[in-house]
Amino acid sequence: MQLSEQEIVRREALQKIIDMGINPYPAEAFSVNYTSTEIVENYELSENNFQDVHIAGRLMMKRIMGKASFAELQDAHGKIQLYIARDEICPGEDKSLYNDLFKKLLDIGDIIGVKGHAFVTKTGQTSIHVEELKLLSKSLKPLPIVKEKDGEVYDAFTDPELRYRQRYVDLIVNPEVRKVFEMRSKLTNAMRSFMTDSGYLEVETPVLQPIYGGAAARPFTTHHNTLDQKFYLRIANELYLKRLIVGGFDGVFEFAKDFRNEGMSRFHNPEFTMMELYVAYKDIYWMMDYFEEMVEYVAQAVSGSTEIQVGENLINFKRPWKRYTMYGAIKEFTGEDVSTLDEAGMRAVAKKLHVPIEENMGRGKLIDEIFGEKVESLLIQPTFITDYPIEMSPLAKKHRSEEGLVERFEVICNGKELCNAFSELNDPIDQRERFEKQIELGKRGDEEAMVLDEDFLNALEYGMPPTAGIGVGIDRLAMIMLNQNSIQDVLFFPQMRNV
RNA sequence: GAUCGCGUAGCUCAGUUGGCAGAGCAUCUCCCUUUUAAGGAGAGGGUCCUGGGUUCGAGCCCCAGCGCGAUCACCA
């Protein structure tokens, strides 16, 4: 391994620290009694508090001025300035703790613990007057140095490849990145508590599945040695959650890592998080209300408002959201009434609207293309689209009144699909026929056609109550609510090519 | 998978017509007891992504490859 000049210097410093009799990686705990932000935010309010502060974190800046110095300590919550005077951390004759350890051997990035008292400097900055200093962990790699003045950031660590491959560095030096992930956690917590408060059960279902199902996608495959059997990483957990509804639970949900062996883009990572919820004795109209309420609640919890600025758009999650049928939305945005057209008529409309189509597309696919090309990107505010063509929805119940459609809705927001929901198909005969149609599509070369799951049909044959189900793309929801442009910015460790 | 762009010091970036490899921060040495993008004086640090080619001479031009990004394709 080729070491840079700075890395060599740090290894030499490490050895000198050991030579001084100091363990650079001590085993014992360093108990902390305050965090940086607690002190900074509350010092003025409680003048006499914080006189015995134990605080630990990463050394982020040293400003040495001879026999006294300032430094910046960063803990999990923020930064606080340290004031270190030689004669206070070295009250005796031996000044080596200050002159050697602090001034020369401690580097930016080292993890230290200090004891001291809070005070305010001449220039008005709340700081810790250090009385004791202890090295807790020596850092051997130089950190990127990010500077800031008057809210302006200089030399920010921005190379996306380095940021994603070494997210730990990104998190150390880019506080706004930490913030995004803290808010993502808030988001999922808010959803979780909303559903738990409704009385629904959070469950876990298999990631390794002998038959993949619940979505149309190409799977990852793997092999179990003992069983000598092929397994797939799940592309969805839909069919397992429905088995649990058959089993008698009236509401189950799971935050699931799903895996799809497909292209990557700023909206696609090969592994991603989907939240699926199934509630017995409900239909899509109930689910629309429930989802609307949940997202409004989540927006409030995450940002303290139902209005969120996303790029150039101000998105308002306050209920009620606009609702269109798919035909209605096409009519509204293109002026074309396609509801009564046959396949040929649909093809003619697609051509007229300059929607690129292929000869083998059926009526349902044509509708989907027209909607995707001409309507979807125009829907910025959260909008319900209901009543999808049956060909695209093999797990959704037939529409209660419209031939050729199913009871399904999606919510489109910021031009992208946010969720997908059905009144779940619970007729086992119908479900078998839909699977068989998928098998034919598969034989005709559709690599994403669904596979027949005999055990799932077996479960349906025992009887599943009428059920509403929804799948929510958590990464995409996070992108919108946290105003992030790429899925990579809401995943700690986005997939990268191995180097 | 296609097209375009990018890859230079630990980080952020310059690099002219092809002519000695540059800056700021960081690092090292020295000075400095209320600084804060601390300051002052000095110094060191390079596989210019990799491999070929053209040329007297390549960071720069050409070819191939690798990695990243953007857009598209794919993606319920």
Coordinates of C-alpha atoms (C1' of nucleotides) in Angstrom, one line a residue:
Chain A
M1 CA 0.0 0.0 0.0
Q2 CA 1.4 3.3 -1.1
L3 CA 1.2 5.9 1.8
S4 CA 0.9 9.6 1.2
E5 CA 3.2 12.0 3.0
Q6 CA 0.4 12.9 5.4
E7 CA -0.3 9.3 6.2
I8 CA 3.3 8.6 6.9
V9 CA 3.4 11.6 9.3
R10 CA 0.3 10.3 11.1
R11 CA 1.8 6.8 11.5
E12 CA 4.9 8.4 12.9
A13 CA 2.8 10.5 15.3
L14 CA 1.0 7.3 16.4
Q15 CA 4.4 5.7 17.3
K16 CA 5.4 8.8 19.2
I17 CA 2.2 8.8 21.2
I18 CA 2.8 5.1 22.1
D19 CA 6.4 6.1 23.1
M20 CA 5.0 8.7 25.4
G21 CA 3.1 5.9 27.2
I22 CA -0.3 6.9 25.9
N23 CA -2.6 4.2 24.5
P24 CA -3.9 5.7 21.2
Y25 CA -6.9 3.3 21.3
P26 CA -7.8 3.0 25.0
A27 CA -10.4 0.3 25.9
E28 CA -12.2 2.1 28.8
A29 CA -15.4 4.0 28.3
F30 CA -15.3 7.8 28.3
S31 CA -18.7 8.9 29.7
V32 CA -20.2 12.0 28.2
N33 CA -22.6 14.1 30.1
Y34 CA -23.6 16.7 27.5
T35 CA -23.7 17.1 23.7
S36 CA -22.3 20.0 21.8
T37 CA -25.7 21.4 20.8
E38 CA -27.1 21.1 24.3
I39 CA -24.3 23.3 25.6
V40 CA -24.4 25.8 22.7
E41 CA -28.2 26.2 22.7
N42 CA -28.7 26.3 26.5
Y43 CA -25.7 28.1 27.8
E44 CA -27.2 31.6 28.0
L45 CA -30.4 30.2 29.5
S46 CA -28.6 28.5 32.3
E47 CA -25.6 30.6 33.1
N48 CA -24.2 28.5 35.9
N49 CA -24.7 25.1 34.3
F50 CA -22.2 23.3 32.2
Q51 CA -19.4 23.9 34.8
D52 CA -18.5 20.2 34.7
V53 CA -18.7 19.1 31.1
H54 CA -17.5 15.8 29.8
I55 CA -17.7 15.7 26.0
A56 CA -16.2 13.6 23.3
G57 CA -16.0 13.8 19.5
R58 CA -13.8 14.3 16.5
L59 CA -11.2 17.1 16.4
M60 CA -12.1 19.1 13.3
M61 CA -9.9 22.2 13.5
K62 CA -6.9 23.4 15.5
R63 CA -6.0 27.1 15.8
I64 CA -2.7 27.1 17.8
M65 CA -1.5 30.4 19.3
G66 CA 1.6 29.5 21.2
K67 CA 0.7 28.6 24.8
A68 CA -3.0 28.6 24.2
S69 CA -5.2 27.2 21.4
F70 CA -8.7 26.9 20.1
A71 CA -10.0 23.8 18.5
E72 CA -13.3 22.5 17.2
L73 CA -14.9 19.3 18.5
Q74 CA -17.6 17.6 16.5
D75 CA -19.9 15.1 18.1
A76 CA -23.0 13.4 16.8
H77 CA -25.0 16.6 17.1
G78 CA -22.8 19.4 16.0
K79 CA -19.7 21.3 16.8
I80 CA -18.4 23.2 19.8
Q81 CA -15.2 25.2 20.2
L82 CA -12.6 24.2 22.7
Y83 CA -10.2 26.6 24.5
I84 CA -7.0 24.8 25.6
A85 CA -4.4 26.7 27.6
R86 CA -1.0 25.0 28.2
D87 CA -0.7 25.6 31.9
E88 CA -4.2 24.4 32.6
I89 CA -4.0 21.0 31.0
C90 CA -0.4 20.7 32.2
P91 CA -0.4 22.3 35.7
G92 CA 3.0 20.7 36.7
E93 CA 6.5 21.0 35.2
D94 CA 5.8 18.5 32.4
K95 CA 4.3 20.4 29.5
S96 CA 4.4 17.5 27.1
L97 CA 0.7 16.9 27.0
Y98 CA 0.2 20.3 25.5
N99 CA 3.5 20.9 23.7
D100 CA 3.8 17.5 22.1
L101 CA 0.5 15.6 22.3
F102 CA -1.9 18.4 21.5
K103 CA 0.2 20.7 19.4
K104 CA 2.1 18.2 17.4
L105 CA 0.7 14.7 17.6
L106 CA -3.0 15.3 17.5
D107 CA -4.5 15.7 14.1
I108 CA -7.7 16.8 12.5
G109 CA -9.9 13.7 12.6
D110 CA -8.6 12.3 15.9
I111 CA -11.3 11.4 18.4
I112 CA -10.8 12.9 21.8
G113 CA -12.6 13.4 25.1
V114 CA -12.3 16.5 27.2
K115 CA -13.4 17.6 30.6
G116 CA -13.9 21.3 31.4
H117 CA -16.4 24.1 31.8
A118 CA -18.4 26.1 29.4
F119 CA -17.8 29.8 28.9
V120 CA -18.2 32.5 26.3
T121 CA -15.3 34.0 24.4
K122 CA -14.6 37.7 23.8
T123 CA -16.2 37.3 20.4
G124 CA -19.3 35.8 21.9
Q125 CA -18.9 32.1 21.1
T126 CA -19.9 29.5 23.6
S127 CA -16.9 27.3 24.1
I128 CA -15.4 24.7 26.5
H129 CA -12.5 25.7 28.6
V130 CA -10.6 22.4 28.7
E131 CA -9.1 21.1 31.9
E132 CA -8.4 17.6 30.9
L133 CA -7.8 16.1 27.4
K134 CA -7.7 12.5 26.5
L135 CA -7.0 10.8 23.1
L136 CA -9.7 8.2 22.4
S137 CA -8.8 7.1 18.9
K138 CA -6.0 8.2 16.6
S139 CA -7.0 8.9 13.0
L140 CA -4.5 7.8 10.3
K141 CA -6.1 9.3 7.2
P142 CA -6.3 13.0 6.5
L143 CA -9.9 14.3 6.3
P144 CA -11.0 16.7 3.6
I145 CA -10.9 20.1 5.1
V146 CA -14.2 22.0 4.6
K147 CA -14.2 25.6 5.7
E148 CA -17.1 27.9 6.3
K149 CA -17.6 31.6 6.7
D150 CA -20.8 33.6 6.9
G151 CA -22.8 30.6 5.9
E152 CA -20.7 30.1 2.8
V153 CA -18.9 26.8 2.4
Y154 CA -15.4 26.6 1.0
D155 CA -13.7 23.6 -0.5
A156 CA -16.7 21.3 0.2
F157 CA -16.1 17.6 -0.2
T158 CA -18.2 17.1 -3.4
D159 CA -16.8 14.3 -5.6
P160 CA -19.9 12.1 -5.8
E161 CA -17.9 8.9 -6.4
L162 CA -15.8 9.5 -3.2
R163 CA -18.8 10.6 -1.2
Y164 CA -20.8 7.4 -2.1
R165 CA -17.9 5.0 -1.8
Q166 CA -16.7 6.5 1.5
R167 CA -20.0 7.6 3.0
Y168 CA -18.4 7.7 6.4
V169 CA -16.2 10.6 5.2
D170 CA -19.1 12.3 3.6
L171 CA -21.0 12.1 6.9
I172 CA -18.1 13.5 8.9
V173 CA -17.5 16.6 6.8
N174 CA -20.9 17.3 5.3
P175 CA -23.4 18.0 8.1
E176 CA -26.3 18.4 5.7
V177 CA -25.8 14.8 4.5
R178 CA -26.2 13.6 8.1
K179 CA -29.4 15.7 8.3
V180 CA -30.9 14.0 5.3
F181 CA -30.5 10.6 6.8
E182 CA -31.8 11.7 10.2
M183 CA -34.9 13.0 8.4
R184 CA -35.2 9.8 6.4
S185 CA -35.4 7.9 9.7
K186 CA -38.0 10.4 11.0
L187 CA -40.0 9.7 7.9
T188 CA -40.1 5.9 8.3
N189 CA -40.7 6.3 12.0
A190 CA -43.7 8.5 11.3
M191 CA -45.1 6.0 8.9
R192 CA -44.5 3.1 11.2
S193 CA -46.2 4.8 14.2
F194 CA -49.1 5.9 12.0
M195 CA -49.8 2.3 10.9
T196 CA -49.1 0.9 14.3
D197 CA -51.5 3.3 15.8
S198 CA -54.1 2.0 13.4
G199 CA -53.6 -1.4 15.0
Y200 CA -51.7 -2.9 12.1
L201 CA -48.9 -5.4 12.7
E202 CA -45.4 -5.0 11.5
V203 CA -44.1 -8.3 10.1
E204 CA -41.1 -9.8 8.4
T205 CA -41.3 -12.1 5.4
P206 CA -38.7 -14.0 3.4
V207 CA -36.1 -12.2 1.3
L208 CA -35.0 -15.5 -0.1
Q209 CA -37.9 -16.8 -2.1
P210 CA -38.1 -20.1 -4.2
I211 CA -40.6 -18.3 -6.5
Y212 CA -40.5 -14.5 -6.9
G213 CA -43.7 -12.6 -7.3
G214 CA -45.8 -9.6 -6.6
A215 CA -44.3 -7.4 -9.3
A216 CA -43.0 -7.4 -12.8
A217 CA -39.3 -7.3 -12.7
R218 CA -36.2 -9.4 -13.3
P219 CA -34.9 -11.0 -10.1
F220 CA -31.4 -11.7 -8.7
T221 CA -30.8 -15.4 -8.3
T222 CA -28.8 -17.3 -5.8
H223 CA -28.3 -20.8 -4.5
H224 CA -28.6 -22.5 -1.2
N225 CA -25.9 -25.2 -0.7
T226 CA -27.6 -27.5 1.8
L227 CA -30.9 -27.6 0.0
D228 CA -29.1 -27.5 -3.3
Q229 CA -31.9 -25.2 -4.5
K230 CA -32.2 -22.0 -6.5
F231 CA -33.5 -19.0 -4.7
Y232 CA -34.5 -15.5 -5.8
L233 CA -34.0 -12.3 -3.8
R234 CA -37.5 -10.9 -3.5
I235 CA -38.7 -8.3 -6.0
A236 CA -41.7 -7.6 -3.7
N237 CA -43.3 -9.1 -0.6
E238 CA -46.9 -8.8 -1.8
L239 CA -47.7 -12.5 -2.0
Y240 CA -46.4 -13.3 1.4
L241 CA -48.3 -10.5 3.1
K242 CA -51.4 -11.6 1.4
R243 CA -50.8 -15.1 2.8
L244 CA -50.8 -13.5 6.2
I245 CA -54.2 -11.8 5.5
V246 CA -55.4 -15.3 4.6
G247 CA -54.0 -16.4 7.9
G248 CA -56.3 -14.0 9.7
F249 CA -54.4 -10.8 10.4
D250 CA -56.5 -7.8 9.5
G251 CA -53.7 -5.5 8.8
V252 CA -50.0 -6.2 8.1
F253 CA -47.2 -4.1 6.9
E254 CA -43.5 -4.5 6.2
F255 CA -40.6 -2.2 5.3
A256 CA -38.9 -4.5 2.8
K257 CA -35.6 -4.3 1.0
D258 CA -36.6 -5.5 -2.5
F259 CA -34.1 -6.4 -5.3
R260 CA -34.5 -5.9 -9.0
N261 CA -31.9 -6.9 -11.5
E262 CA -32.5 -3.9 -13.8
G263 CA -31.0 -0.6 -14.9
M264 CA -29.7 1.9 -12.5
S265 CA -30.4 5.6 -12.7
R266 CA -31.0 8.5 -10.3
F267 CA -34.4 6.9 -9.6
H268 CA -33.3 3.2 -9.5
N269 CA -31.0 1.3 -7.2
P270 CA -30.8 -2.5 -7.5
E271 CA -31.8 -2.8 -3.9
F272 CA -34.4 -0.4 -2.6
T273 CA -37.0 -0.1 0.2
M274 CA -40.7 -0.7 -0.4
M275 CA -43.3 -0.4 2.3
E276 CA -46.3 -2.6 1.7
L277 CA -49.5 -2.6 3.7
Y278 CA -52.5 -4.9 3.4
V279 CA -55.8 -4.3 5.2
A280 CA -58.6 -6.7 5.3
Y281 CA -62.2 -5.8 4.5
K282 CA -61.2 -2.5 2.7
D283 CA -61.0 -1.4 -0.9
I284 CA -58.9 1.2 -2.9
Y285 CA -61.3 4.0 -2.0
W286 CA -60.6 3.5 1.7
M287 CA -56.9 3.1 1.0
M288 CA -56.8 6.4 -0.9
D289 CA -58.1 8.2 2.2
Y290 CA -55.8 6.3 4.4
F291 CA -52.7 7.0 2.3
E292 CA -53.5 10.6 1.9
E293 CA -53.9 11.0 5.6
M294 CA -50.7 9.1 6.3
V295 CA -48.6 11.2 3.9
E296 CA -49.9 14.4 5.2
Y297 CA -49.0 13.2 8.7
V298 CA -45.5 12.2 7.6
A299 CA -44.9 15.5 5.8
Q300 CA -45.8 17.3 9.0
A301 CA -43.6 15.0 11.1
V302 CA -40.6 15.4 8.8
S303 CA -40.6 19.0 7.9
G304 CA -43.1 20.6 10.3
S305 CA -45.3 21.6 7.4
T306 CA -47.5 20.0 4.7
E307 CA -45.8 22.2 2.1
I308 CA -42.3 21.1 1.0
Q309 CA -40.1 22.7 -1.5
V310 CA -38.8 20.1 -4.0
G311 CA -36.4 21.6 -6.5
E312 CA -38.4 24.4 -8.2
N313 CA -41.7 23.0 -7.1
L314 CA -43.6 23.8 -3.9
I315 CA -45.5 20.6 -3.2
N316 CA -48.5 20.6 -0.9
F317 CA -49.4 17.3 0.8
K318 CA -52.5 18.8 2.5
R319 CA -55.6 16.8 1.9
P320 CA -57.6 16.4 -0.3
W321 CA -55.5 15.6 -3.3
K322 CA -56.8 15.7 -6.9
R323 CA -58.3 12.4 -8.1
Y324 CA -58.6 11.3 -11.7
T325 CA -59.4 8.1 -13.4
M326 CA -56.8 7.2 -16.0
Y327 CA -59.2 8.0 -18.8
G328 CA -60.2 11.2 -17.1
A329 CA -56.6 12.3 -16.7
I330 CA -55.8 11.6 -20.3
K331 CA -58.8 13.5 -21.4
E332 CA -57.9 16.4 -19.1
F333 CA -54.3 16.7 -20.3
T334 CA -54.6 15.7 -23.9
G335 CA -58.2 16.5 -24.8
E336 CA -58.6 12.9 -26.1
D337 CA -61.4 10.7 -24.8
V338 CA -60.0 7.2 -25.2
S339 CA -62.5 5.5 -22.9
T340 CA -64.5 3.8 -25.6
L341 CA -61.8 3.2 -28.1
D342 CA -60.7 -0.2 -29.2
E343 CA -57.0 -1.2 -29.7
A344 CA -56.9 0.3 -33.3
G345 CA -58.5 3.5 -32.1
M346 CA -56.1 3.7 -29.2
R347 CA -53.1 3.2 -31.6
A348 CA -54.4 6.0 -33.8
V349 CA -54.6 8.4 -30.8
A350 CA -51.1 7.4 -29.7
K351 CA -49.8 8.3 -33.1
K352 CA -51.7 11.5 -33.2
L353 CA -50.2 12.5 -29.9
H354 CA -46.7 11.4 -31.1
V355 CA -46.4 8.8 -28.4
P356 CA -43.8 6.3 -29.5
I357 CA -45.4 2.8 -29.6
E358 CA -44.7 -0.7 -30.8
E359 CA -46.8 -3.0 -32.9
N360 CA -47.1 -5.7 -30.3
M361 CA -48.6 -3.3 -27.7
G362 CA -52.1 -4.2 -26.6
R363 CA -54.8 -1.8 -25.7
G364 CA -53.8 -1.6 -22.0
K365 CA -50.2 -1.0 -22.8
L366 CA -51.1 1.7 -25.2
I367 CA -53.2 3.5 -22.5
D368 CA -50.3 3.2 -20.2
E369 CA -47.9 4.6 -22.7
I370 CA -50.1 7.6 -23.5
F371 CA -50.5 8.3 -19.8
G372 CA -46.8 7.9 -19.2
E373 CA -45.8 10.2 -22.0
K374 CA -48.4 12.9 -21.9
V375 CA -49.7 13.1 -18.4
E376 CA -47.4 11.7 -15.7
S377 CA -44.7 14.4 -15.8
L378 CA -47.2 17.1 -15.6
L379 CA -48.5 15.9 -12.2
I380 CA -46.5 17.8 -9.7
Q381 CA -48.9 18.0 -6.7
P382 CA -49.8 14.6 -5.3
T383 CA -52.6 13.2 -7.5
F384 CA -54.5 10.0 -7.5
I385 CA -55.0 8.1 -10.7
T386 CA -57.5 5.2 -10.6
D387 CA -58.9 2.5 -12.8
Y388 CA -56.0 1.0 -14.7
P389 CA -56.2 -1.4 -17.6
I390 CA -56.5 -5.1 -16.6
E391 CA -53.6 -6.2 -18.7
M392 CA -51.0 -4.4 -16.6
S393 CA -52.4 -5.5 -13.2
P394 CA -52.5 -9.3 -12.7
L395 CA -52.9 -9.0 -9.0
A396 CA -55.7 -6.4 -8.8
K397 CA -59.4 -7.1 -8.6
K398 CA -61.6 -6.5 -11.6
H399 CA -63.3 -3.1 -11.5
R400 CA -66.7 -3.2 -9.9
S401 CA -68.4 -1.5 -12.9
E402 CA -66.0 -0.9 -15.7
E403 CA -65.1 -3.6 -18.2
G404 CA -61.4 -4.1 -18.9
L405 CA -60.2 -2.1 -15.9
V406 CA -59.1 -3.0 -12.4
E407 CA -59.5 -1.4 -9.0
R408 CA -56.1 0.1 -8.7
F409 CA -54.7 3.5 -8.0
E410 CA -51.3 5.2 -8.1
V411 CA -50.3 8.5 -6.6
I412 CA -48.2 10.6 -8.9
C413 CA -46.1 13.4 -7.3
N414 CA -43.4 15.6 -8.8
G415 CA -44.0 13.7 -12.0
K416 CA -43.1 10.3 -10.5
E417 CA -45.1 7.3 -9.2
L418 CA -45.2 7.3 -5.4
C419 CA -47.2 4.3 -4.7
N420 CA -49.3 1.5 -6.3
A421 CA -52.4 0.1 -4.7
F422 CA -55.2 -2.4 -5.5
S423 CA -58.3 -3.8 -4.2
E424 CA -56.5 -7.1 -4.1
L425 CA -57.7 -9.9 -6.3
N426 CA -59.0 -12.6 -4.0
D427 CA -60.8 -14.8 -6.6
P428 CA -58.5 -17.8 -6.9
I429 CA -60.0 -18.9 -10.2
D430 CA -59.5 -15.4 -11.7
Q431 CA -56.0 -15.2 -10.2
R432 CA -55.0 -18.5 -11.8
E433 CA -56.2 -17.2 -15.2
R434 CA -54.2 -14.0 -14.8
F435 CA -51.1 -15.9 -13.9
E436 CA -51.6 -18.1 -17.0
K437 CA -51.8 -15.0 -19.2
Q438 CA -48.5 -13.8 -17.6
I439 CA -46.9 -17.2 -18.4
E440 CA -47.9 -16.7 -22.0
L441 CA -46.3 -13.3 -22.0
G442 CA -43.2 -14.9 -20.6
K443 CA -43.2 -17.5 -23.4
R444 CA -43.4 -14.6 -25.9
G445 CA -40.2 -13.2 -24.4
D446 CA -41.4 -10.8 -21.8
E447 CA -38.6 -11.2 -19.2
E448 CA -40.6 -9.4 -16.6
A449 CA -43.7 -11.5 -16.8
M450 CA -44.9 -12.9 -13.5
V451 CA -44.4 -16.5 -12.6
L452 CA -47.2 -18.8 -11.3
D453 CA -47.1 -19.3 -7.6
E454 CA -49.0 -22.5 -6.8
D455 CA -48.7 -22.1 -3.1
F456 CA -50.1 -18.5 -3.2
L457 CA -53.1 -19.8 -5.2
N458 CA -53.5 -22.5 -2.6
A459 CA -53.7 -19.8 0.1
L460 CA -56.3 -17.9 -2.0
E461 CA -58.3 -21.0 -2.4
Y462 CA -58.7 -21.2 1.4
G463 CA -60.3 -17.8 1.1
M464 CA -58.9 -14.3 1.5
P465 CA -61.1 -11.5 2.7
P466 CA -61.6 -8.5 0.4
T467 CA -58.4 -6.6 1.0
A468 CA -56.9 -3.3 0.1
G469 CA -53.1 -3.3 -0.4
I470 CA -50.5 -0.6 -1.2
G471 CA -46.8 -0.5 -2.0
V472 CA -44.9 2.7 -1.3
G473 CA -41.5 3.4 -2.8
I474 CA -39.8 4.7 0.4
D475 CA -36.7 5.9 -1.4
R476 CA -38.7 8.0 -3.8
L477 CA -40.9 9.3 -1.1
A478 CA -37.7 10.3 0.8
M479 CA -36.3 12.0 -2.3
I480 CA -39.4 14.2 -2.5
M481 CA -39.8 14.9 1.2
L482 CA -36.1 15.5 1.7
N483 CA -35.7 17.5 -1.5
Q484 CA -33.0 15.2 -2.9
N485 CA -32.3 14.9 -6.6
S486 CA -30.9 11.4 -6.7
I487 CA -31.8 8.1 -5.0
Q488 CA -28.1 7.9 -4.1
D489 CA -28.5 10.8 -1.8
V490 CA -31.2 9.0 0.3
L491 CA -29.3 5.7 0.5
F492 CA -26.3 5.5 2.8
F493 CA -24.5 3.1 0.5
P494 CA -25.8 3.3 -3.1
Q495 CA -24.7 0.5 -5.3
M496 CA -21.4 1.2 -7.1
R497 CA -19.3 -0.8 -9.5
N498 CA -16.6 -2.7 -7.7
V499 CA -13.1 -1.3 -8.2
Chain B
rG1 C1' -26.9 -0.9 -23.2
rA2 C1' -26.3 4.2 -26.2
rU3 C1' -24.7 9.3 -26.4
rC4 C1' -22.3 13.4 -24.1
rG5 C1' -19.1 15.2 -20.2
rC6 C1' -15.5 14.6 -16.4
rG7 C1' -10.8 12.1 -14.1
rU8 C1' -4.2 16.7 -12.2
rA9 C1' -1.2 16.9 -4.6
rG10 C1' -5.1 14.4 1.2
rC11 C1' -9.5 18.0 -0.4
rU12 C1' -11.4 21.9 -3.9
rC13 C1' -9.6 23.3 -8.4
rA14 C1' -6.3 26.2 -12.4
rG15 C1' -3.1 24.5 -16.3
rU16 C1' -2.6 29.3 -22.5
rU17 C1' -0.7 27.3 -29.2
rG18 C1' 1.9 20.6 -27.5
rG19 C1' 7.6 23.3 -24.5
rC20 C1' 10.5 22.7 -16.7
rA21 C1' 3.7 20.4 -12.8
rG22 C1' 0.5 25.2 -10.4
rA23 C1' -2.8 27.7 -6.4
rG24 C1' -5.8 27.8 -1.8
rC25 C1' -6.7 24.7 2.3
rA26 C1' -4.3 20.5 4.6
rU27 C1' 0.9 18.6 6.0
rC28 C1' 6.1 19.7 8.0
rU29 C1' 9.7 23.5 10.7
rC30 C1' 9.6 28.1 13.5
rC31 C1' 6.8 32.5 16.2
rC32 C1' 2.3 33.6 18.8
rU33 C1' -2.4 32.9 25.9
rU34 C1' -9.5 34.8 23.4
rU35 C1' -8.8 32.8 17.9
rU36 C1' -12.6 31.4 14.4
rA37 C1' -12.0 30.5 6.4
rA38 C1' -7.0 32.8 13.0
rG39 C1' -2.3 35.3 11.7
rG40 C1' 3.2 35.7 10.4
rA41 C1' 8.0 33.4 8.3
rG42 C1' 9.9 29.2 5.7
rA43 C1' 9.6 24.0 3.5
rG44 C1' 8.1 19.4 1.5
rG45 C1' 4.4 16.7 -1.2
rG46 C1' 2.4 14.3 -8.1
rU47 C1' 1.4 6.7 -11.4
rC48 C1' -1.5 14.3 -14.4
rC49 C1' -7.1 7.3 -14.1
rU50 C1' -4.6 2.9 -17.0
rG51 C1' -2.3 1.0 -21.6
rG52 C1' -0.8 2.1 -26.4
rG53 C1' 0.1 5.7 -30.5
rU54 C1' 1.6 10.5 -33.0
rU55 C1' 5.7 14.0 -32.0
rC56 C1' 12.3 16.3 -31.0
rG57 C1' 8.8 16.9 -26.9
rA58 C1' 2.1 14.9 -24.5
rG59 C1' -1.6 16.8 -18.4
rC60 C1' -3.0 18.8 -23.4
rC61 C1' -3.6 15.5 -29.8
rC62 C1' -5.3 10.2 -31.5
rC63 C1' -6.9 4.9 -30.2
rA64 C1' -8.4 1.3 -26.6
rG65 C1' -9.8 0.4 -21.6
rC66 C1' -11.4 1.6 -16.4
rG67 C1' -14.3 4.6 -13.0
rC68 C1' -17.9 8.5 -12.0
rG69 C1' -21.8 11.9 -13.6
rA70 C1' -25.8 13.7 -16.9
rU71 C1' -29.4 12.4 -20.6
rC72 C1' -31.8 8.5 -23.0
rA73 C1' -33.2 3.3 -23.2
rC74 C1' -34.9 -0.2 -19.6
rC75 C1' -37.8 0.0 -15.1
rA76 C1' -45.8 -1.2 -13.0

